[in-house]
PDB file of C-alpha atoms in Angstrom:
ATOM      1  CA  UNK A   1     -33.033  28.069 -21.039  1.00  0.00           C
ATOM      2  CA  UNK A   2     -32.528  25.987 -17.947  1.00  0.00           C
ATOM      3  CA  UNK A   3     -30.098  23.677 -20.281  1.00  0.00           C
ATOM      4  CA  UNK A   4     -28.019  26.554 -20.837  1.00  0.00           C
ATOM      5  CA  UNK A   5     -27.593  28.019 -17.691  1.00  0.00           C
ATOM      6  CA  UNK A   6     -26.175  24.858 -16.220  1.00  0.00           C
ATOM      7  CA  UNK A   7     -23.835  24.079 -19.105  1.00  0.00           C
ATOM      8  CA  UNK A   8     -22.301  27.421 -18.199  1.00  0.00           C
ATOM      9  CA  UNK A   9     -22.108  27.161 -14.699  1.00  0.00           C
ATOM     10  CA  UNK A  10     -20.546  23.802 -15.943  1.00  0.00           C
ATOM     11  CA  UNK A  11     -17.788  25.746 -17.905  1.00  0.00           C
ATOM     12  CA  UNK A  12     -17.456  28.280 -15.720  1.00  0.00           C
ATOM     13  CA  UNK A  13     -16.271  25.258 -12.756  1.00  0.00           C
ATOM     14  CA  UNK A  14     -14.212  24.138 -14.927  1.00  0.00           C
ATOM     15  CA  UNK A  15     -10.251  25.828 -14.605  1.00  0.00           C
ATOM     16  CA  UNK A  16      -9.298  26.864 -18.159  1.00  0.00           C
ATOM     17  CA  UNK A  17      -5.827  27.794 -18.076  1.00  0.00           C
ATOM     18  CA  UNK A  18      -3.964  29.470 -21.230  1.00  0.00           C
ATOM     19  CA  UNK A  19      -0.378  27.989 -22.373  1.00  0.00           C
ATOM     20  CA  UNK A  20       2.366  29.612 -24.949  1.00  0.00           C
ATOM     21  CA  UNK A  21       2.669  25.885 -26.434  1.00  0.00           C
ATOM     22  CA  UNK A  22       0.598  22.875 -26.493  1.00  0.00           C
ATOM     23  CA  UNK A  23       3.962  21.371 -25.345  1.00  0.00           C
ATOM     24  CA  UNK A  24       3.301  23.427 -21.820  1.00  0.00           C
ATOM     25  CA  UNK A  25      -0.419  22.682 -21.774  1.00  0.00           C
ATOM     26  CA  UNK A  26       0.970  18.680 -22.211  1.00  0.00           C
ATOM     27  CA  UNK A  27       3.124  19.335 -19.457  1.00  0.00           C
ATOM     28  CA  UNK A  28       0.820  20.456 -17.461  1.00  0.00           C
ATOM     29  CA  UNK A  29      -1.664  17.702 -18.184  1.00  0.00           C
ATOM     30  CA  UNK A  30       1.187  15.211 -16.904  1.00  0.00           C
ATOM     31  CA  UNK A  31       1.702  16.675 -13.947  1.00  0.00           C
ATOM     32  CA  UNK A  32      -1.569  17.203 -12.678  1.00  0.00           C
ATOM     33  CA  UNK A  33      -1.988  13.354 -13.062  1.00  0.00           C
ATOM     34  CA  UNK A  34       0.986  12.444 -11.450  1.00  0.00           C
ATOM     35  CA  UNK A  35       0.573  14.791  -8.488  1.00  0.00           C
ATOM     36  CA  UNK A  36      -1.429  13.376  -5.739  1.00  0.00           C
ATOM     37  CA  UNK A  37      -3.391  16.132  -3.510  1.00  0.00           C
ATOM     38  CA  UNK A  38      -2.257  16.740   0.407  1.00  0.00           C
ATOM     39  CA  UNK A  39      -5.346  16.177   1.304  1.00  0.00           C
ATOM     40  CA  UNK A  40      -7.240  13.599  -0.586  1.00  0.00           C
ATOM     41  CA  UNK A  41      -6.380   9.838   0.164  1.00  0.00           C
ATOM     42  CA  UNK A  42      -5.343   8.717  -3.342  1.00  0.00           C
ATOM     43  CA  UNK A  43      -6.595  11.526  -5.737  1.00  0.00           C
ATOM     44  CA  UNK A  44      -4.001  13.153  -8.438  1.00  0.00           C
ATOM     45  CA  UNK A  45      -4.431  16.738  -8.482  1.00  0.00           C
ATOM     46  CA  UNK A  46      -6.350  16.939 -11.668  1.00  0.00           C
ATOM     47  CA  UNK A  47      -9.274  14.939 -10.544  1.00  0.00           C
ATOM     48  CA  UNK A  48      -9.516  16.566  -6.886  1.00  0.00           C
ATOM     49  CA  UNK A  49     -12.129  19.411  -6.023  1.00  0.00           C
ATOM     50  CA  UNK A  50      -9.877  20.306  -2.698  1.00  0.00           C
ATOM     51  CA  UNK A  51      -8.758  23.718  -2.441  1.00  0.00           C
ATOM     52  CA  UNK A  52      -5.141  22.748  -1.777  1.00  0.00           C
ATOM     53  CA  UNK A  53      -6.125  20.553  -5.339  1.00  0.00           C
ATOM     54  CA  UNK A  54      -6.812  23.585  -6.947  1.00  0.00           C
ATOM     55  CA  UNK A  55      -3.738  25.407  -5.165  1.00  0.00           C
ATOM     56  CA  UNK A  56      -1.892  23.196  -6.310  1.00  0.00           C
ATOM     57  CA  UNK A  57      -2.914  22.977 -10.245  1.00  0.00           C
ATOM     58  CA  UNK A  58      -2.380  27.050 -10.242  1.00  0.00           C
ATOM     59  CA  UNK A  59       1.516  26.719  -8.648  1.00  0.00           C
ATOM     60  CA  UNK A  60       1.802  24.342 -11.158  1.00  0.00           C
ATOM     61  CA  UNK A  61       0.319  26.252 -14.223  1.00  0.00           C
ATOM     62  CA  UNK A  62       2.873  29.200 -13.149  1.00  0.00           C
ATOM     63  CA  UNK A  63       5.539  27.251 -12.542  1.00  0.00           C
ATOM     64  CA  UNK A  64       5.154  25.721 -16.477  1.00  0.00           C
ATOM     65  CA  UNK A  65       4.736  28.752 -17.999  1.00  0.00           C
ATOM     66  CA  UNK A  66       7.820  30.261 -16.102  1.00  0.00           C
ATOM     67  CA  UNK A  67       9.184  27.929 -18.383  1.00  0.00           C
ATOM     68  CA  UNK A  68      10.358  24.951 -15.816  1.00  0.00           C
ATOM     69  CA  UNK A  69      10.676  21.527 -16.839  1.00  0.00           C
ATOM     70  CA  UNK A  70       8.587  18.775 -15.427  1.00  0.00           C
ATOM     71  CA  UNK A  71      11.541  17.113 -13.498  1.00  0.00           C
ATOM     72  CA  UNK A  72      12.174  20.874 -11.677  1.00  0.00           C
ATOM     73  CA  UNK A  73       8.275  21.018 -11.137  1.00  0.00           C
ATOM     74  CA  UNK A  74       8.264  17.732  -9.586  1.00  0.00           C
ATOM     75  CA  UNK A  75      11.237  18.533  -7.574  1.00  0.00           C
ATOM     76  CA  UNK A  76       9.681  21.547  -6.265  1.00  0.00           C
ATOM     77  CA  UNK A  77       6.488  19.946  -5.210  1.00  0.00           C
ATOM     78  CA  UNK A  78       8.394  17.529  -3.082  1.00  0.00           C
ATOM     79  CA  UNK A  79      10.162  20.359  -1.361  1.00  0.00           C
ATOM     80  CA  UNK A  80       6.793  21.733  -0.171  1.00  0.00           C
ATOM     81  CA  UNK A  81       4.965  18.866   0.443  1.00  0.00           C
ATOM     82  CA  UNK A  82       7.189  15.628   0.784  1.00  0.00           C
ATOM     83  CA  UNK A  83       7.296  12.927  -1.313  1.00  0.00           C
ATOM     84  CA  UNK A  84       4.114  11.918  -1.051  1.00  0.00           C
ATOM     85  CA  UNK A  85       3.075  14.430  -3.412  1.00  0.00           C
ATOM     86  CA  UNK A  86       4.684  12.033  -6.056  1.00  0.00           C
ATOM     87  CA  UNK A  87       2.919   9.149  -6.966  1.00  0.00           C
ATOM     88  CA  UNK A  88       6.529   7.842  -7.564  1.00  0.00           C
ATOM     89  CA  UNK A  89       8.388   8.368  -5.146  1.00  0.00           C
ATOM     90  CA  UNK A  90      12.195   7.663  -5.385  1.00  0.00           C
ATOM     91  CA  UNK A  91      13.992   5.106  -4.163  1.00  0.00           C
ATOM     92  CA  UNK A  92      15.730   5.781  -0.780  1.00  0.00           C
ATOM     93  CA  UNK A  93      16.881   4.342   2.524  1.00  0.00           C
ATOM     94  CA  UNK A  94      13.428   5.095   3.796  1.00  0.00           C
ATOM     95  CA  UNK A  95      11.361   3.861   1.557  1.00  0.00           C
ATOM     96  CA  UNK A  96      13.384   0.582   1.160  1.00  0.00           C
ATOM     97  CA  UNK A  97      12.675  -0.014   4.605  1.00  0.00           C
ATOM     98  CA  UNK A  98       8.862   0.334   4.208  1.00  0.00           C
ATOM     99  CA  UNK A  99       9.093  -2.096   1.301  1.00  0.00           C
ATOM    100  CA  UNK A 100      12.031  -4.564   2.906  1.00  0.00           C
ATOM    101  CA  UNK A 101      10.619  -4.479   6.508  1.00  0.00           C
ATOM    102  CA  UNK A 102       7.554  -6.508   5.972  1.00  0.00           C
ATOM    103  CA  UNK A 103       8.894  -9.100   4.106  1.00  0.00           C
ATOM    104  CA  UNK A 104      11.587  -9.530   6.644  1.00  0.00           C
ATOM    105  CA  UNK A 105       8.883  -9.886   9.402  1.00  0.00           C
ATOM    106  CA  UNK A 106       6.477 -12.569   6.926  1.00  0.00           C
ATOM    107  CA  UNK A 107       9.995 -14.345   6.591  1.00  0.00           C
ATOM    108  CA  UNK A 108      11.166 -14.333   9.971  1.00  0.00           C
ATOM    109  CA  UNK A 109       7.480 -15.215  11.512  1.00  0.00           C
ATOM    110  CA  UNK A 110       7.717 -17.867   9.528  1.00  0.00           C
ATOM    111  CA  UNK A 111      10.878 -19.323  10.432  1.00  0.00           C
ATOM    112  CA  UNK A 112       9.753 -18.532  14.294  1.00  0.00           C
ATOM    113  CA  UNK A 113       6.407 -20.918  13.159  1.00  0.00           C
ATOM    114  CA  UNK A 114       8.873 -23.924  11.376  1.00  0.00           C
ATOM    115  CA  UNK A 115      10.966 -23.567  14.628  1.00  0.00           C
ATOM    116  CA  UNK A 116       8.293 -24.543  17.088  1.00  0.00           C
ATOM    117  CA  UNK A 117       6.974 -27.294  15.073  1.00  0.00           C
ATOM    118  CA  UNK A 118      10.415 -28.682  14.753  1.00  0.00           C
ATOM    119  CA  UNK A 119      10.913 -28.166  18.320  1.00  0.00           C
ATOM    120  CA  UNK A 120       7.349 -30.220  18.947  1.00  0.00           C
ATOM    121  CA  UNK A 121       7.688 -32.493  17.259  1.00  0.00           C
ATOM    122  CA  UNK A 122      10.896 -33.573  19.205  1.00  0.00           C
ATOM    123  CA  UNK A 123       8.918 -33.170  22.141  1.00  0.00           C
ATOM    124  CA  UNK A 124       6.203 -35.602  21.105  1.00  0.00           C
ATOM    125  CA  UNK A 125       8.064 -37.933  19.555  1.00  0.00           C
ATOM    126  CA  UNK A 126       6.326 -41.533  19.646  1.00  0.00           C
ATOM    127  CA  UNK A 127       8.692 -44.086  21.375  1.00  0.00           C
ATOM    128  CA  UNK A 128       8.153 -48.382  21.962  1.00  0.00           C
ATOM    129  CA  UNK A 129       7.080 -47.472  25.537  1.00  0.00           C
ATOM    130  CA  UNK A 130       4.182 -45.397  24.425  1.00  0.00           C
ATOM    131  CA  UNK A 131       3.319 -47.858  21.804  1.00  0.00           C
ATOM    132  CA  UNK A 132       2.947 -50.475  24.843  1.00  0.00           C
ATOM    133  CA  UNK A 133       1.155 -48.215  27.117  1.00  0.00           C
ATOM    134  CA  UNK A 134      -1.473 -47.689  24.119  1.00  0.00           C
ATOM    135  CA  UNK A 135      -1.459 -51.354  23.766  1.00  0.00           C
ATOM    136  CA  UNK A 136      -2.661 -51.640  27.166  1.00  0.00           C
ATOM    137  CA  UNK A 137      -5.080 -49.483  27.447  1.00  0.00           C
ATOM    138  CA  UNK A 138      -6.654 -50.704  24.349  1.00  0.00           C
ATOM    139  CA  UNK A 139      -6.698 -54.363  25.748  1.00  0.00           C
ATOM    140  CA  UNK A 140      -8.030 -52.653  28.847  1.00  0.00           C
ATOM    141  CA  UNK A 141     -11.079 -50.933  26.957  1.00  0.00           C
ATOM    142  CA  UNK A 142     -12.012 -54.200  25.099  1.00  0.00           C
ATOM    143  CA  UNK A 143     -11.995 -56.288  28.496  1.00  0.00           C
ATOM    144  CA  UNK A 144     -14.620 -53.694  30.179  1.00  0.00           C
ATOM    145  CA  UNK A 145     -16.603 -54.168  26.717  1.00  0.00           C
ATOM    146  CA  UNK A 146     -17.168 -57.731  27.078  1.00  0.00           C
ATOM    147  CA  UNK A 147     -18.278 -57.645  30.680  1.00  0.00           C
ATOM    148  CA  UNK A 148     -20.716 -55.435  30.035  1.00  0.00           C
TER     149      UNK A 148
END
């Protein structure tokens, strides 16, 4: 009895939503996987238990059997919520910035790095008169042994 009761309260969780076609209801499968929830970090609509989540499926489920296409779906979720709705977003000058921007930094930080090095290396650069000095200094060290 128990075993029952649960698998309907199971069911009845569980959105069940009624299409014209099984073209729509494919549709509708797509786009609940490729819509990410507001409010969830990285969850597609589909898998989410937020109410927005849910909100979401039920604009979507009217908006398919209105008879829109996925593309015009899509297109009207980004409206409302931005483009992070999509989990691929298009390409545009913003979002080639946040994927050119870091390289450029990686790139030029690394340049900036070569630069110094180059630049110390001039600086430090071993010449005959430290070679003597060294030369000295070791003959200097080995006296002071042999005394002792």
């Amino acid at each position: 009895m128990v075993l029952l009761l649960s698998a309907a309260v199971v069911n009845a969780a569980e959105d069940k939503y009624e299409f014209k076609n099984a073209e729509q209801a494919q549709t509708f499968k797509e786009l609940t996987l490729e819509l990410r929830c507001p409010k969830c970090q990285n969850q597609n609509i589909a898998d989410s238990d937020a109410v927005v989540a849910k909100d979401l499926r039920e604009k979507v489920v009217a908006l398919v059997q209105e008879g829109n296409s996925k593309q015009e779906v899509i297109d009207y979720m980004i409206d409302r919520y931005g483009y992070f709705v999509h989990y691929q977003p298009p390409v545009t000058p913003a979002t080639i910035i946040l994927w050119v921007l870091p390289v450029i930094i990686v790139v030029l930080g690394f340049g900036f790095i070569v630069f110094r090095q180059k630049k110390a290396a001039k600086k430090q650069s071993w010449n005959a008169e430290d070679e003597k000095r060294l030369e000295q200094l070791i003959a200097q060290y080995q006296r002071k042994e042999r005394h002792q």
